[in-house]
mmCIF file of C-alpha atoms in Angstrom:
data_model
loop_
_atom_site.group_PDB
_atom_site.id
_atom_site.type_symbol
_atom_site.label_atom_id
_atom_site.label_comp_id
_atom_site.label_asym_id
_atom_site.label_seq_id
_atom_site.Cartn_x
_atom_site.Cartn_y
_atom_site.Cartn_z
ATOM 1 C CA UNK A 1249 20.901 19.734 8.849
ATOM 2 C CA UNK A 1250 21.686 16.268 9.315
ATOM 3 C CA UNK A 1251 25.204 14.407 7.852
ATOM 4 C CA UNK A 1252 25.933 10.820 8.426
ATOM 5 C CA UNK A 1253 29.740 9.461 7.252
ATOM 6 C CA UNK A 1254 30.898 5.769 7.230
ATOM 7 C CA UNK A 1255 33.058 4.279 4.689
ATOM 8 C CA UNK A 1256 31.968 3.041 1.462
ATOM 9 C CA UNK A 1257 33.610 -0.431 1.857
ATOM 10 C CA UNK A 1258 35.483 -2.708 3.765
ATOM 11 C CA UNK A 1259 37.163 -6.038 3.192
ATOM 12 C CA UNK A 1260 37.639 -8.703 5.857
ATOM 13 C CA UNK A 1261 38.679 -12.592 6.150
ATOM 14 C CA UNK A 1262 36.326 -14.756 7.402
ATOM 15 C CA UNK A 1263 36.486 -16.027 11.325
ATOM 16 C CA UNK A 1264 38.047 -11.702 11.876
ATOM 17 C CA UNK A 1265 36.848 -9.329 13.550
ATOM 18 C CA UNK A 1266 36.006 -5.795 11.889
ATOM 19 C CA UNK A 1267 34.840 -2.698 13.151
ATOM 20 C CA UNK A 1268 32.599 -0.135 10.910
ATOM 21 C CA UNK A 1269 32.988 3.916 11.925
ATOM 22 C CA UNK A 1270 29.932 6.044 11.754
ATOM 23 C CA UNK A 1271 30.376 9.199 12.207
ATOM 24 C CA UNK A 1272 27.378 12.090 12.595
ATOM 25 C CA UNK A 1273 25.983 15.652 12.615
ATOM 26 C CA UNK A 1274 22.918 16.760 13.678
ATOM 27 C CA UNK A 1275 20.763 18.750 15.478
ATOM 28 C CA UNK A 1276 18.462 16.766 18.064
ATOM 29 C CA UNK A 1277 20.171 13.517 18.530
ATOM 30 C CA UNK A 1278 17.850 10.833 19.995
ATOM 31 C CA UNK A 1279 19.422 7.779 19.049
ATOM 32 C CA UNK A 1280 21.350 5.611 16.633
ATOM 33 C CA UNK A 1281 19.994 2.893 15.057
ATOM 34 C CA UNK A 1282 22.746 -0.169 12.891
ATOM 35 C CA UNK A 1283 21.066 -1.844 10.216
ATOM 36 C CA UNK A 1284 22.087 -4.352 8.350
ATOM 37 C CA UNK A 1285 21.168 -5.253 4.213
ATOM 38 C CA UNK A 1286 21.626 -7.364 1.621
ATOM 39 C CA UNK A 1287 21.449 -7.027 -1.505
ATOM 40 C CA UNK A 1288 18.112 -6.443 -3.138
ATOM 41 C CA UNK A 1289 16.464 -7.183 0.043
ATOM 42 C CA UNK A 1290 15.044 -4.624 3.068
ATOM 43 C CA UNK A 1291 17.534 -3.992 5.629
ATOM 44 C CA UNK A 1292 16.997 -5.436 9.372
ATOM 45 C CA UNK A 1293 17.754 -4.008 12.479
ATOM 46 C CA UNK A 1294 20.834 -5.267 14.524
ATOM 47 C CA UNK A 1295 21.278 -2.445 17.700
ATOM 48 C CA UNK A 1296 19.966 0.485 19.383
ATOM 49 C CA UNK A 1297 22.891 2.928 21.625
ATOM 50 C CA UNK A 1298 21.257 6.515 23.045
ATOM 51 C CA UNK A 1299 23.522 7.145 25.861
ATOM 52 C CA UNK A 1300 27.254 6.372 25.556
ATOM 53 C CA UNK A 1301 29.113 3.257 25.554
ATOM 54 C CA UNK A 1302 28.914 -0.285 24.627
ATOM 55 C CA UNK A 1303 25.849 -2.307 23.556
ATOM 56 C CA UNK A 1304 26.370 -6.252 23.141
ATOM 57 C CA UNK A 1305 24.534 -8.413 21.236
ATOM 58 C CA UNK A 1306 26.229 -11.344 20.476
ATOM 59 C CA UNK A 1307 28.285 -11.151 17.558
ATOM 60 C CA UNK A 1308 27.589 -8.294 17.012
ATOM 61 C CA UNK A 1309 28.192 -4.912 19.367
ATOM 62 C CA UNK A 1310 27.671 -1.514 18.967
ATOM 63 C CA UNK A 1311 29.683 1.748 20.869
ATOM 64 C CA UNK A 1312 28.744 5.216 21.193
ATOM 65 C CA UNK A 1313 29.695 8.697 22.153
ATOM 66 C CA UNK A 1314 27.494 11.695 21.753
ATOM 67 C CA UNK A 1315 30.627 13.787 22.902
ATOM 68 C CA UNK A 1316 32.384 12.900 19.706
ATOM 69 C CA UNK A 1317 29.700 12.450 17.574
ATOM 70 C CA UNK A 1318 30.848 8.993 16.663
ATOM 71 C CA UNK A 1319 29.643 5.288 16.724
ATOM 72 C CA UNK A 1320 30.945 1.999 15.756
ATOM 73 C CA UNK A 1321 29.655 -1.994 14.695
ATOM 74 C CA UNK A 1322 32.317 -4.322 16.004
ATOM 75 C CA UNK A 1323 31.395 -7.528 13.926
ATOM 76 C CA UNK A 1324 32.867 -10.825 15.733
ATOM 77 C CA UNK A 1325 33.861 -14.111 14.294
ATOM 78 C CA UNK A 1326 33.018 -13.174 10.597
ATOM 79 C CA UNK A 1327 30.908 -15.443 8.485
ATOM 80 C CA UNK A 1328 30.270 -15.339 4.923
ATOM 81 C CA UNK A 1329 26.558 -14.385 5.406
ATOM 82 C CA UNK A 1330 27.681 -10.795 6.884
ATOM 83 C CA UNK A 1331 28.838 -10.383 3.787
ATOM 84 C CA UNK A 1332 25.921 -7.005 3.724
ATOM 85 C CA UNK A 1333 25.925 -3.219 3.970
ATOM 86 C CA UNK A 1334 25.881 -1.811 6.903
ATOM 87 C CA UNK A 1335 23.891 0.912 7.579
ATOM 88 C CA UNK A 1336 23.786 3.698 10.263
ATOM 89 C CA UNK A 1337 20.657 5.857 10.856
ATOM 90 C CA UNK A 1338 20.078 8.829 13.735
ATOM 91 C CA UNK A 1339 16.935 10.486 15.144
ATOM 92 C CA UNK A 1340 14.750 12.242 15.270
ATOM 93 C CA UNK A 1341 14.036 11.470 11.377
ATOM 94 C CA UNK A 1342 15.380 8.346 10.965
ATOM 95 C CA UNK A 1343 18.071 9.654 8.939
ATOM 96 C CA UNK A 1344 20.622 6.971 7.612
ATOM 97 C CA UNK A 1345 23.903 7.178 6.077
ATOM 98 C CA UNK A 1346 24.582 5.648 3.022
ATOM 99 C CA UNK A 1347 25.940 2.764 4.027
ATOM 100 C CA UNK A 1348 29.230 0.677 4.515
ATOM 101 C CA UNK A 1349 30.140 -2.718 1.723
ATOM 102 C CA UNK A 1350 31.693 -5.530 3.426
ATOM 103 C CA UNK A 1351 32.555 -8.319 1.915
ATOM 104 C CA UNK A 1352 34.218 -11.182 3.628
ATOM 105 C CA UNK A 1353 36.383 -13.725 1.681
ATOM 106 C CA UNK A 1354 37.002 -16.955 2.933
ATOM 107 C CA UNK B 1142 1.084 -11.910 11.520
ATOM 108 C CA UNK B 1143 1.783 -8.449 12.163
ATOM 109 C CA UNK B 1144 3.987 -6.930 9.557
ATOM 110 C CA UNK B 1145 3.992 -4.299 6.988
ATOM 111 C CA UNK B 1146 3.256 -5.251 2.967
ATOM 112 C CA UNK B 1147 4.674 -2.905 0.323
ATOM 113 C CA UNK B 1148 3.302 -3.835 -2.959
ATOM 114 C CA UNK B 1149 3.869 -4.035 -5.845
ATOM 115 C CA UNK B 1150 7.249 -5.242 -5.396
ATOM 116 C CA UNK B 1151 7.881 -4.904 -9.186
ATOM 117 C CA UNK B 1152 6.746 -2.160 -10.789
ATOM 118 C CA UNK B 1153 6.768 0.282 -14.776
ATOM 119 C CA UNK B 1154 6.239 3.351 -15.567
ATOM 120 C CA UNK B 1155 5.670 5.153 -18.647
ATOM 121 C CA UNK B 1156 7.640 8.738 -18.874
ATOM 122 C CA UNK B 1157 5.280 11.395 -18.334
ATOM 123 C CA UNK B 1158 2.664 9.413 -15.959
ATOM 124 C CA UNK B 1159 1.599 8.921 -12.093
ATOM 125 C CA UNK B 1160 2.235 5.803 -9.932
ATOM 126 C CA UNK B 1161 1.590 5.117 -6.477
ATOM 127 C CA UNK B 1162 3.058 2.803 -4.291
ATOM 128 C CA UNK B 1163 1.203 1.342 -1.134
ATOM 129 C CA UNK B 1164 2.789 1.071 2.502
ATOM 130 C CA UNK B 1165 0.043 -0.945 4.434
ATOM 131 C CA UNK B 1166 1.198 -2.500 7.922
ATOM 132 C CA UNK B 1167 -0.781 -3.776 11.318
ATOM 133 C CA UNK B 1168 1.397 -3.106 13.528
ATOM 134 C CA UNK B 1169 -0.262 -0.450 15.295
ATOM 135 C CA UNK B 1170 2.551 2.287 14.806
ATOM 136 C CA UNK B 1171 2.254 5.819 15.226
ATOM 137 C CA UNK B 1172 5.140 6.907 12.665
ATOM 138 C CA UNK B 1173 5.516 5.391 8.695
ATOM 139 C CA UNK B 1174 8.755 6.937 6.567
ATOM 140 C CA UNK B 1175 9.263 6.513 2.911
ATOM 141 C CA UNK B 1176 13.180 6.309 1.463
ATOM 142 C CA UNK B 1177 14.360 5.906 -2.241
ATOM 143 C CA UNK B 1178 17.801 3.910 -2.416
ATOM 144 C CA UNK B 1179 19.688 4.046 -5.402
ATOM 145 C CA UNK B 1180 21.858 1.420 -7.119
ATOM 146 C CA UNK B 1181 24.930 1.170 -4.144
ATOM 147 C CA UNK B 1182 23.898 4.325 -2.442
ATOM 148 C CA UNK B 1183 22.574 4.417 1.324
ATOM 149 C CA UNK B 1184 18.500 5.404 1.743
ATOM 150 C CA UNK B 1185 17.193 8.960 1.527
ATOM 151 C CA UNK B 1186 14.324 10.121 2.971
ATOM 152 C CA UNK B 1187 11.376 10.841 1.394
ATOM 153 C CA UNK B 1188 8.405 11.640 3.834
ATOM 154 C CA UNK B 1189 7.813 10.632 7.050
ATOM 155 C CA UNK B 1190 4.051 11.210 9.616
ATOM 156 C CA UNK B 1191 4.094 10.748 12.959
ATOM 157 C CA UNK B 1192 0.943 10.829 13.225
ATOM 158 C CA UNK B 1193 -2.524 10.156 10.925
ATOM 159 C CA UNK B 1194 -3.570 13.328 9.246
ATOM 160 C CA UNK B 1195 0.448 14.915 9.051
ATOM 161 C CA UNK B 1196 3.348 14.060 7.440
ATOM 162 C CA UNK B 1197 6.846 16.032 6.493
ATOM 163 C CA UNK B 1198 8.995 16.440 4.209
ATOM 164 C CA UNK B 1199 12.350 14.858 4.396
ATOM 165 C CA UNK B 1200 15.674 15.364 1.996
ATOM 166 C CA UNK B 1201 14.368 15.084 -1.403
ATOM 167 C CA UNK B 1202 10.553 15.556 -1.059
ATOM 168 C CA UNK B 1203 10.296 17.489 -4.904
ATOM 169 C CA UNK B 1204 8.405 14.909 -7.156
ATOM 170 C CA UNK B 1205 6.783 13.149 -4.621
ATOM 171 C CA UNK B 1206 3.440 13.597 -2.325
ATOM 172 C CA UNK B 1207 1.766 11.371 0.439
ATOM 173 C CA UNK B 1208 -0.946 11.552 2.369
ATOM 174 C CA UNK B 1209 -1.685 9.869 6.212
ATOM 175 C CA UNK B 1210 -5.737 9.448 6.478
ATOM 176 C CA UNK B 1211 -5.709 6.325 7.786
ATOM 177 C CA UNK B 1212 -2.724 5.157 10.730
ATOM 178 C CA UNK B 1213 -2.579 1.977 8.574
ATOM 179 C CA UNK B 1214 -1.694 3.283 5.378
ATOM 180 C CA UNK B 1215 1.081 5.877 3.895
ATOM 181 C CA UNK B 1216 0.724 6.107 0.309
ATOM 182 C CA UNK B 1217 3.299 6.961 -1.896
ATOM 183 C CA UNK B 1218 2.659 9.486 -5.189
ATOM 184 C CA UNK B 1219 5.625 9.945 -7.712
ATOM 185 C CA UNK B 1220 4.632 12.566 -10.234
ATOM 186 C CA UNK B 1221 5.412 13.233 -13.284
ATOM 187 C CA UNK B 1222 7.676 16.106 -11.651
ATOM 188 C CA UNK B 1223 9.906 13.732 -10.399
ATOM 189 C CA UNK B 1224 12.963 13.638 -13.237
ATOM 190 C CA UNK B 1225 14.154 10.549 -12.683
ATOM 191 C CA UNK B 1226 11.904 8.498 -10.740
ATOM 192 C CA UNK B 1227 13.704 4.870 -11.552
ATOM 193 C CA UNK B 1228 14.663 3.297 -7.631
ATOM 194 C CA UNK B 1229 14.149 0.867 -4.888
ATOM 195 C CA UNK B 1230 11.288 2.288 -2.832
ATOM 196 C CA UNK B 1231 11.286 1.130 0.673
ATOM 197 C CA UNK B 1232 8.455 1.785 3.217
ATOM 198 C CA UNK B 1233 9.074 1.818 7.632
ATOM 199 C CA UNK B 1234 7.590 2.432 10.218
ATOM 200 C CA UNK B 1235 8.243 2.783 13.992
ATOM 201 C CA UNK B 1236 6.132 3.237 17.402
ATOM 202 C CA UNK B 1237 7.147 7.245 17.267
ATOM 203 C CA UNK B 1238 8.311 7.103 20.372
ATOM 204 C CA UNK B 1239 12.657 7.833 20.098
ATOM 205 C CA UNK B 1240 13.972 4.333 20.904
ATOM 206 C CA UNK B 1241 11.880 1.552 18.985
ATOM 207 C CA UNK B 1242 13.216 0.311 16.044
ATOM 208 C CA UNK B 1243 11.706 1.142 12.476
ATOM 209 C CA UNK B 1244 10.347 -1.619 10.412
ATOM 210 C CA UNK B 1245 10.753 -2.311 7.084
ATOM 211 C CA UNK B 1246 8.829 -3.698 3.952
ATOM 212 C CA UNK B 1247 10.303 -5.453 1.042
ATOM 213 C CA UNK B 1248 10.524 -2.476 -0.898
ATOM 214 C CA UNK B 1249 9.162 -1.533 -4.517
ATOM 215 C CA UNK B 1250 11.517 -1.440 -7.793
ATOM 216 C CA UNK B 1251 10.359 1.089 -10.181
ATOM 217 C CA UNK B 1252 11.233 1.819 -13.479
ATOM 218 C CA UNK B 1253 10.669 3.636 -15.712
ATOM 219 C CA UNK B 1254 10.453 2.930 -19.355
#
C-alpha cells in the first residue's frame, strides 16, 4: 500500500523561510511531486524530484531522499500570496498526501 | 488552447440519482485521473486510466464508475451507491511517463440535495 504524511497546518511570517516536510511509504516509487492549491481552486504544479538531492526553482526548492522516504518543500522570501495548501504526491499511481495548509502573516 | 476541461462547475443532484461528471483534454495525454476532495482534506484517488479502454480502481472507487472509450475523455459517474457524494471532484491528465506532471481541470463541486 501507500502512505503519505504531511503536517496539517503551518504558520510563517512574510519574508521568512518555511520548510514543509513529506514522508512516504510506497510500493514502487517513480518520483515525487509538489503542488500548490489555493482554496476552491485546482492544484498547480510546483516541482518534481526523482533522484536524491535538491531541485531549485526560484523561491521554491524541493529535496528528496529515497532511502529515507522523505521530501521537503522550501519556500523562501515568503509572500502573502503563498498562503495555500501544499500537497505532495508520489508516482506510480499519483497518490496525494492530505496537504499542509500554510498561513503567511504580515 | 490546450487544456483540460471539467463540466459543469457546480452540480446539484437529488439523493438516489446517478450523475455523470465530464472531463475532456486536448493535450494528447495518455493518462487521466479522478480525485475527490472533501473540505480541508487532501485529494483521494477514485479511478485512473493509463491508456484508452483501460482503467484501474484507486483508493475510494466504491460507488463510482468510469469509462475511457476515447483518449480525450474520461467521464465519472457518481452512482446512488455512493453514500456521501457531496464533494469537490478534480480530474487530471498527464503524458503517462513518470517524470511528467499532471495538469488539473478546474473541478466540479457536487452537492446532493
